[in-house]
């Protein structure tokens, strides 16, 4: 009979693309991970992973088996949670969270959840890159802003308020835009090629700004704005201290940005794991 822990370990190695990173995620030694993999391959009578100097790559059979193994592990987790007493959470909850907000804004909520549920193993990964939660084996992800269409299931847990800001030095040298059209004559500080939106009465205006400075982290964009490199749209939690000190000032206040949101997104499925539901409840309790 296949061991459930062996299945979980294989999925972790497949998602982490190596024994060492999987061992770190699981909190066990590399020798234990290797032993579990060998035992699983022996039980199946087939090679699932091709070991290389750079890590481990799935064989063709491994690619197929990974999807089934991940599904089995998820179903077992749901079954366990269904029969647990109402207050108990067990197992592991892997959360992808944005680096810009996570360590300061979200980390206290995660810590409180771990405190309330001492049998739960909670792993948070902070990164501002767009994480593939299915392919990388996360239970859910926290995303902020305006969600694009996807096959993921999203739950709104709170508002995110933000505004356009620039440094006094930038404003003195380049002036401050007063209308969305004037933004095209200014340097925009962005994460990529995003669209900025503004409210004009009962209409929403969309602008595709341009700029030479980009960063995949909101704190880095705030630093660039303080340095006078351009205009940035940033959430209040990243700029409130700069606004209070005068290092940044609001611009184009006649056209406020619509309220963005904080969302929990999870892979498609009829029933979310109870640990994800509890996380959603705590986030709504804190931010909603």
CSV table of C-alpha atoms in Angstrom, one decimal:
chain,number,residue,atom,x,y,z
A,1,UNK,CA,0.0,0.0,0.0
A,2,UNK,CA,1.2,3.5,-0.8
A,3,UNK,CA,2.0,5.7,2.1
A,4,UNK,CA,0.2,9.1,2.1
A,5,UNK,CA,3.3,10.8,3.4
A,6,UNK,CA,5.3,9.4,0.5
A,7,UNK,CA,2.6,10.9,-1.9
A,8,UNK,CA,2.8,14.3,-0.2
A,9,UNK,CA,6.6,14.2,-0.4
A,10,UNK,CA,6.6,13.4,-4.1
A,11,UNK,CA,4.2,16.2,-4.8
A,12,UNK,CA,6.4,18.6,-2.8
A,13,UNK,CA,9.6,17.5,-4.7
A,14,UNK,CA,7.8,17.8,-8.0
A,15,UNK,CA,6.6,21.4,-7.2
A,16,UNK,CA,9.9,22.5,-5.7
A,17,UNK,CA,11.9,20.9,-8.6
A,18,UNK,CA,14.4,19.3,-6.2
A,19,UNK,CA,14.9,17.3,-3.0
A,20,UNK,CA,16.7,20.0,-1.1
A,21,UNK,CA,14.0,22.7,-1.5
A,22,UNK,CA,11.3,20.1,-0.8
A,23,UNK,CA,13.0,19.0,2.4
A,24,UNK,CA,13.2,22.7,3.5
A,25,UNK,CA,9.4,23.1,2.8
A,26,UNK,CA,8.6,19.9,4.7
A,27,UNK,CA,10.9,20.5,7.6
A,28,UNK,CA,12.7,17.1,7.3
A,29,UNK,CA,16.1,16.0,6.2
A,30,UNK,CA,17.1,15.3,2.5
A,31,UNK,CA,17.7,11.6,3.4
A,32,UNK,CA,14.1,11.2,4.6
A,33,UNK,CA,12.8,12.8,1.4
A,34,UNK,CA,15.0,10.5,-0.8
A,35,UNK,CA,13.9,7.5,1.2
A,36,UNK,CA,10.2,8.3,0.7
A,37,UNK,CA,10.7,8.8,-3.0
A,38,UNK,CA,12.5,5.5,-3.5
A,39,UNK,CA,9.9,3.7,-1.5
A,40,UNK,CA,7.1,5.2,-3.7
A,41,UNK,CA,8.9,4.4,-6.9
A,42,UNK,CA,9.5,0.8,-5.7
A,43,UNK,CA,5.8,0.5,-4.9
A,44,UNK,CA,4.8,1.7,-8.3
A,45,UNK,CA,7.5,-0.1,-10.2
A,46,UNK,CA,8.3,3.0,-12.2
A,47,UNK,CA,10.6,6.0,-12.2
A,48,UNK,CA,8.8,9.3,-11.3
A,49,UNK,CA,11.8,11.6,-11.1
A,50,UNK,CA,15.0,12.0,-13.1
A,51,UNK,CA,17.7,13.2,-10.7
A,52,UNK,CA,20.0,15.8,-12.1
A,53,UNK,CA,22.9,18.0,-10.8
A,54,UNK,CA,20.4,20.9,-10.8
A,55,UNK,CA,17.6,19.1,-8.9
A,56,UNK,CA,14.9,16.7,-10.0
A,57,UNK,CA,12.8,16.7,-13.1
A,58,UNK,CA,9.6,14.8,-13.6
A,59,UNK,CA,9.6,11.9,-16.0
A,60,UNK,CA,6.6,11.5,-18.3
A,61,UNK,CA,5.0,9.1,-15.9
A,62,UNK,CA,5.8,11.5,-13.0
A,63,UNK,CA,4.0,14.4,-14.7
A,64,UNK,CA,0.8,12.2,-15.0
A,65,UNK,CA,1.1,10.8,-11.5
A,66,UNK,CA,1.7,14.1,-9.9
A,67,UNK,CA,-1.8,15.4,-10.8
A,68,UNK,CA,-3.4,12.3,-9.3
A,69,UNK,CA,-1.2,12.3,-6.2
A,70,UNK,CA,-2.0,16.0,-5.6
A,71,UNK,CA,-5.7,15.3,-6.0
A,72,UNK,CA,-5.6,12.3,-3.6
A,73,UNK,CA,-3.7,14.4,-0.9
A,74,UNK,CA,-6.2,17.2,-1.2
A,75,UNK,CA,-9.2,14.8,-0.9
A,76,UNK,CA,-7.7,13.2,2.2
A,77,UNK,CA,-7.2,16.7,3.8
A,78,UNK,CA,-10.8,17.6,3.1
A,79,UNK,CA,-12.0,14.3,4.6
A,80,UNK,CA,-9.9,14.7,7.7
A,81,UNK,CA,-11.1,18.2,8.2
A,82,UNK,CA,-14.7,17.1,7.8
A,83,UNK,CA,-14.5,14.7,10.8
A,84,UNK,CA,-12.4,16.9,13.0
A,85,UNK,CA,-13.9,18.7,16.0
A,86,UNK,CA,-15.2,22.2,14.9
A,87,UNK,CA,-12.3,24.1,16.4
A,88,UNK,CA,-9.4,21.9,15.3
A,89,UNK,CA,-7.2,22.5,12.2
A,90,UNK,CA,-4.5,20.0,11.3
A,91,UNK,CA,-2.1,19.5,8.4
A,92,UNK,CA,-0.3,22.2,6.5
A,93,UNK,CA,-1.5,25.4,5.0
A,94,UNK,CA,0.7,26.9,2.3
A,95,UNK,CA,0.0,30.6,1.5
A,96,UNK,CA,1.5,32.8,-1.2
A,97,UNK,CA,1.4,36.4,-0.1
A,98,UNK,CA,2.7,39.7,-1.6
A,99,UNK,CA,6.1,40.8,-0.3
A,100,UNK,CA,5.0,44.5,-0.4
A,101,UNK,CA,2.3,44.0,2.2
A,102,UNK,CA,2.9,40.5,3.6
A,103,UNK,CA,5.5,40.9,6.3
A,104,UNK,CA,3.9,43.9,7.9
A,105,UNK,CA,0.2,43.8,7.1
A,106,UNK,CA,-0.6,40.0,6.7
A,107,UNK,CA,2.0,38.4,8.9
A,108,UNK,CA,0.2,39.3,12.1
A,109,UNK,CA,-3.0,37.6,10.8
A,110,UNK,CA,-1.1,34.4,9.9
A,111,UNK,CA,0.6,34.4,13.3
A,112,UNK,CA,-2.7,34.8,15.1
A,113,UNK,CA,-4.1,31.9,13.1
A,114,UNK,CA,-1.2,29.7,14.0
A,115,UNK,CA,-1.7,30.7,17.7
A,116,UNK,CA,-5.3,29.7,17.6
A,117,UNK,CA,-4.6,26.4,15.9
A,118,UNK,CA,-1.5,24.8,17.5
A,119,UNK,CA,-1.8,21.6,15.4
A,120,UNK,CA,-1.7,23.5,12.1
A,121,UNK,CA,1.5,23.9,10.1
A,122,UNK,CA,1.3,27.3,8.4
A,123,UNK,CA,3.9,28.1,5.7
A,124,UNK,CA,3.8,31.6,4.2
A,125,UNK,CA,5.8,32.5,1.1
A,126,UNK,CA,6.3,36.2,0.4
A,127,UNK,CA,6.9,37.3,-3.2
A,128,UNK,CA,5.5,40.0,-5.5
A,129,UNK,CA,5.8,37.7,-8.5
A,130,UNK,CA,2.6,36.2,-9.9
A,131,UNK,CA,2.6,32.8,-8.3
A,132,UNK,CA,1.1,29.8,-10.0
A,133,UNK,CA,-0.7,28.4,-7.0
A,134,UNK,CA,-1.7,25.2,-8.7
A,135,UNK,CA,1.6,24.4,-10.3
A,136,UNK,CA,3.6,25.4,-7.2
A,137,UNK,CA,1.4,23.5,-4.7
A,138,UNK,CA,-0.1,26.4,-2.7
A,139,UNK,CA,-3.4,26.0,-0.9
A,140,UNK,CA,-4.2,29.7,-1.7
A,141,UNK,CA,-2.7,33.1,-2.4
A,142,UNK,CA,-3.4,36.6,-1.2
A,143,UNK,CA,-3.7,39.1,-4.0
A,144,UNK,CA,-4.3,42.8,-4.0
A,145,UNK,CA,-5.5,45.3,-6.6
A,146,UNK,CA,-7.9,44.6,-9.4
A,147,UNK,CA,-8.2,40.9,-10.2
A,148,UNK,CA,-8.0,39.8,-13.9
A,149,UNK,CA,-10.2,37.0,-15.2
A,150,UNK,CA,-8.9,33.5,-14.4
A,151,UNK,CA,-10.1,30.0,-13.6
A,152,UNK,CA,-9.2,30.5,-9.9
A,153,UNK,CA,-11.9,31.1,-7.3
A,154,UNK,CA,-11.5,34.4,-5.5
A,155,UNK,CA,-13.0,35.7,-2.3
A,156,UNK,CA,-12.9,39.4,-1.4
A,157,UNK,CA,-11.7,39.9,2.2
A,158,UNK,CA,-11.1,43.7,2.5
A,159,UNK,CA,-10.6,47.0,0.7
A,160,UNK,CA,-7.3,48.5,-0.4
A,161,UNK,CA,-7.2,52.3,-0.6
A,162,UNK,CA,-4.5,54.0,-2.5
A,163,UNK,CA,-3.7,57.2,-4.3
A,164,UNK,CA,-1.3,58.9,-6.8
A,165,UNK,CA,1.8,60.4,-5.1
A,166,UNK,CA,5.0,62.2,-6.0
A,167,UNK,CA,7.8,63.9,-4.1
A,168,UNK,CA,7.8,67.7,-3.7
A,169,UNK,CA,11.1,67.8,-5.7
A,170,UNK,CA,9.4,66.0,-8.6
A,171,UNK,CA,6.4,68.4,-8.5
A,172,UNK,CA,8.7,71.5,-8.4
A,173,UNK,CA,10.6,70.3,-11.4
A,174,UNK,CA,7.8,68.7,-13.5
A,175,UNK,CA,4.6,70.1,-12.1
A,176,UNK,CA,1.7,67.9,-11.0
A,177,UNK,CA,-0.9,66.4,-13.4
A,178,UNK,CA,-4.4,67.7,-12.9
A,179,UNK,CA,-6.3,65.4,-15.3
A,180,UNK,CA,-5.7,61.7,-16.4
A,181,UNK,CA,-4.7,62.9,-19.9
A,182,UNK,CA,-1.8,64.9,-18.4
A,183,UNK,CA,-0.3,61.7,-16.9
A,184,UNK,CA,1.1,60.9,-20.4
A,185,UNK,CA,3.6,63.8,-20.0
A,186,UNK,CA,4.9,62.4,-16.7
A,187,UNK,CA,7.1,59.6,-15.6
A,188,UNK,CA,5.1,56.8,-14.1
A,189,UNK,CA,6.6,54.3,-11.6
A,190,UNK,CA,5.0,50.9,-12.2
A,191,UNK,CA,5.3,47.2,-11.6
A,192,UNK,CA,4.9,46.3,-15.2
A,193,UNK,CA,2.4,47.4,-17.9
A,194,UNK,CA,-0.6,47.9,-15.6
A,195,UNK,CA,-3.6,50.1,-16.2
A,196,UNK,CA,-4.4,52.9,-13.8
A,197,UNK,CA,-8.0,53.7,-13.2
A,198,UNK,CA,-9.7,56.9,-12.0
A,199,UNK,CA,-13.2,58.0,-11.1
A,200,UNK,CA,-14.7,60.9,-13.0
A,201,UNK,CA,-18.2,61.4,-11.7
A,202,UNK,CA,-20.1,58.3,-12.7
A,203,UNK,CA,-17.4,57.1,-15.1
A,204,UNK,CA,-14.2,55.2,-14.7
A,205,UNK,CA,-11.3,56.3,-16.8
A,206,UNK,CA,-8.5,53.9,-17.7
A,207,UNK,CA,-5.0,55.1,-18.4
A,208,UNK,CA,-1.9,53.2,-19.6
A,209,UNK,CA,0.9,55.2,-18.1
A,210,UNK,CA,4.5,55.1,-19.4
A,211,UNK,CA,7.8,55.3,-17.5
A,212,UNK,CA,11.4,54.2,-17.4
A,213,UNK,CA,11.5,52.9,-13.8
A,214,UNK,CA,9.8,49.6,-12.9
A,215,UNK,CA,10.0,47.3,-10.0
A,216,UNK,CA,8.1,44.2,-8.9
A,217,UNK,CA,7.8,45.5,-5.3
A,218,UNK,CA,5.6,48.3,-3.9
A,219,UNK,CA,8.1,49.4,-1.3
A,220,UNK,CA,10.7,49.8,-4.1
A,221,UNK,CA,8.3,52.0,-6.0
A,222,UNK,CA,7.6,54.1,-2.9
A,223,UNK,CA,11.4,54.6,-2.5
A,224,UNK,CA,11.6,55.6,-6.2
A,225,UNK,CA,8.8,58.1,-5.7
A,226,UNK,CA,10.5,59.6,-2.6
A,227,UNK,CA,13.7,59.9,-4.7
A,228,UNK,CA,11.8,62.1,-7.2
A,229,UNK,CA,11.8,59.6,-10.1
A,230,UNK,CA,8.1,59.9,-11.0
A,231,UNK,CA,4.5,59.5,-10.0
A,232,UNK,CA,3.3,56.2,-8.4
A,233,UNK,CA,-0.1,54.7,-7.5
A,234,UNK,CA,0.5,53.1,-4.1
A,235,UNK,CA,-1.7,51.7,-1.3
A,236,UNK,CA,-2.0,53.8,1.8
A,237,UNK,CA,-0.1,51.3,4.0
A,238,UNK,CA,3.0,51.8,2.0
A,239,UNK,CA,2.9,55.6,1.8
A,240,UNK,CA,1.2,56.9,5.0
A,241,UNK,CA,4.5,57.5,6.8
A,242,UNK,CA,5.9,59.3,3.7
A,243,UNK,CA,2.8,61.4,3.5
A,244,UNK,CA,3.0,62.3,7.2
A,245,UNK,CA,6.6,63.4,6.9
A,246,UNK,CA,6.1,65.3,3.7
A,247,UNK,CA,8.4,63.1,1.6
A,248,UNK,CA,5.4,62.4,-0.7
A,249,UNK,CA,2.4,64.4,-1.6
A,250,UNK,CA,-0.9,63.4,-3.3
A,251,UNK,CA,-1.5,64.5,-6.9
A,252,UNK,CA,-4.5,64.6,-9.2
A,253,UNK,CA,-6.9,64.4,-6.2
A,254,UNK,CA,-9.9,65.5,-8.3
A,255,UNK,CA,-9.8,62.1,-9.9
A,256,UNK,CA,-9.5,59.5,-7.1
A,257,UNK,CA,-8.6,55.9,-7.9
A,258,UNK,CA,-11.4,53.3,-7.3
A,259,UNK,CA,-11.1,51.2,-4.2
A,260,UNK,CA,-9.0,48.1,-4.9
A,261,UNK,CA,-9.4,44.9,-3.0
A,262,UNK,CA,-7.6,42.2,-1.1
A,263,UNK,CA,-8.6,38.7,-2.3
A,264,UNK,CA,-7.9,35.1,-1.3
A,265,UNK,CA,-7.7,33.0,-4.5
A,266,UNK,CA,-7.7,29.2,-4.5
A,267,UNK,CA,-7.7,26.5,-7.1
A,268,UNK,CA,-11.1,25.6,-8.6
A,269,UNK,CA,-13.1,23.1,-6.7
A,270,UNK,CA,-16.5,22.8,-5.1
A,271,UNK,CA,-15.4,22.8,-1.5
A,272,UNK,CA,-12.5,24.8,-0.2
A,273,UNK,CA,-10.5,23.2,2.6
A,274,UNK,CA,-11.6,24.3,6.0
A,275,UNK,CA,-8.2,25.7,6.8
A,276,UNK,CA,-8.6,28.1,3.8
A,277,UNK,CA,-12.1,29.0,4.9
A,278,UNK,CA,-10.8,29.8,8.4
A,279,UNK,CA,-8.1,31.9,6.9
A,280,UNK,CA,-10.7,33.8,4.9
A,281,UNK,CA,-12.8,34.4,8.0
A,282,UNK,CA,-9.8,35.7,10.0
A,283,UNK,CA,-8.8,38.1,7.1
A,284,UNK,CA,-12.3,39.4,6.9
A,285,UNK,CA,-12.4,39.8,10.7
A,286,UNK,CA,-9.1,41.8,10.5
A,287,UNK,CA,-9.6,43.8,7.3
A,288,UNK,CA,-13.2,43.7,6.3
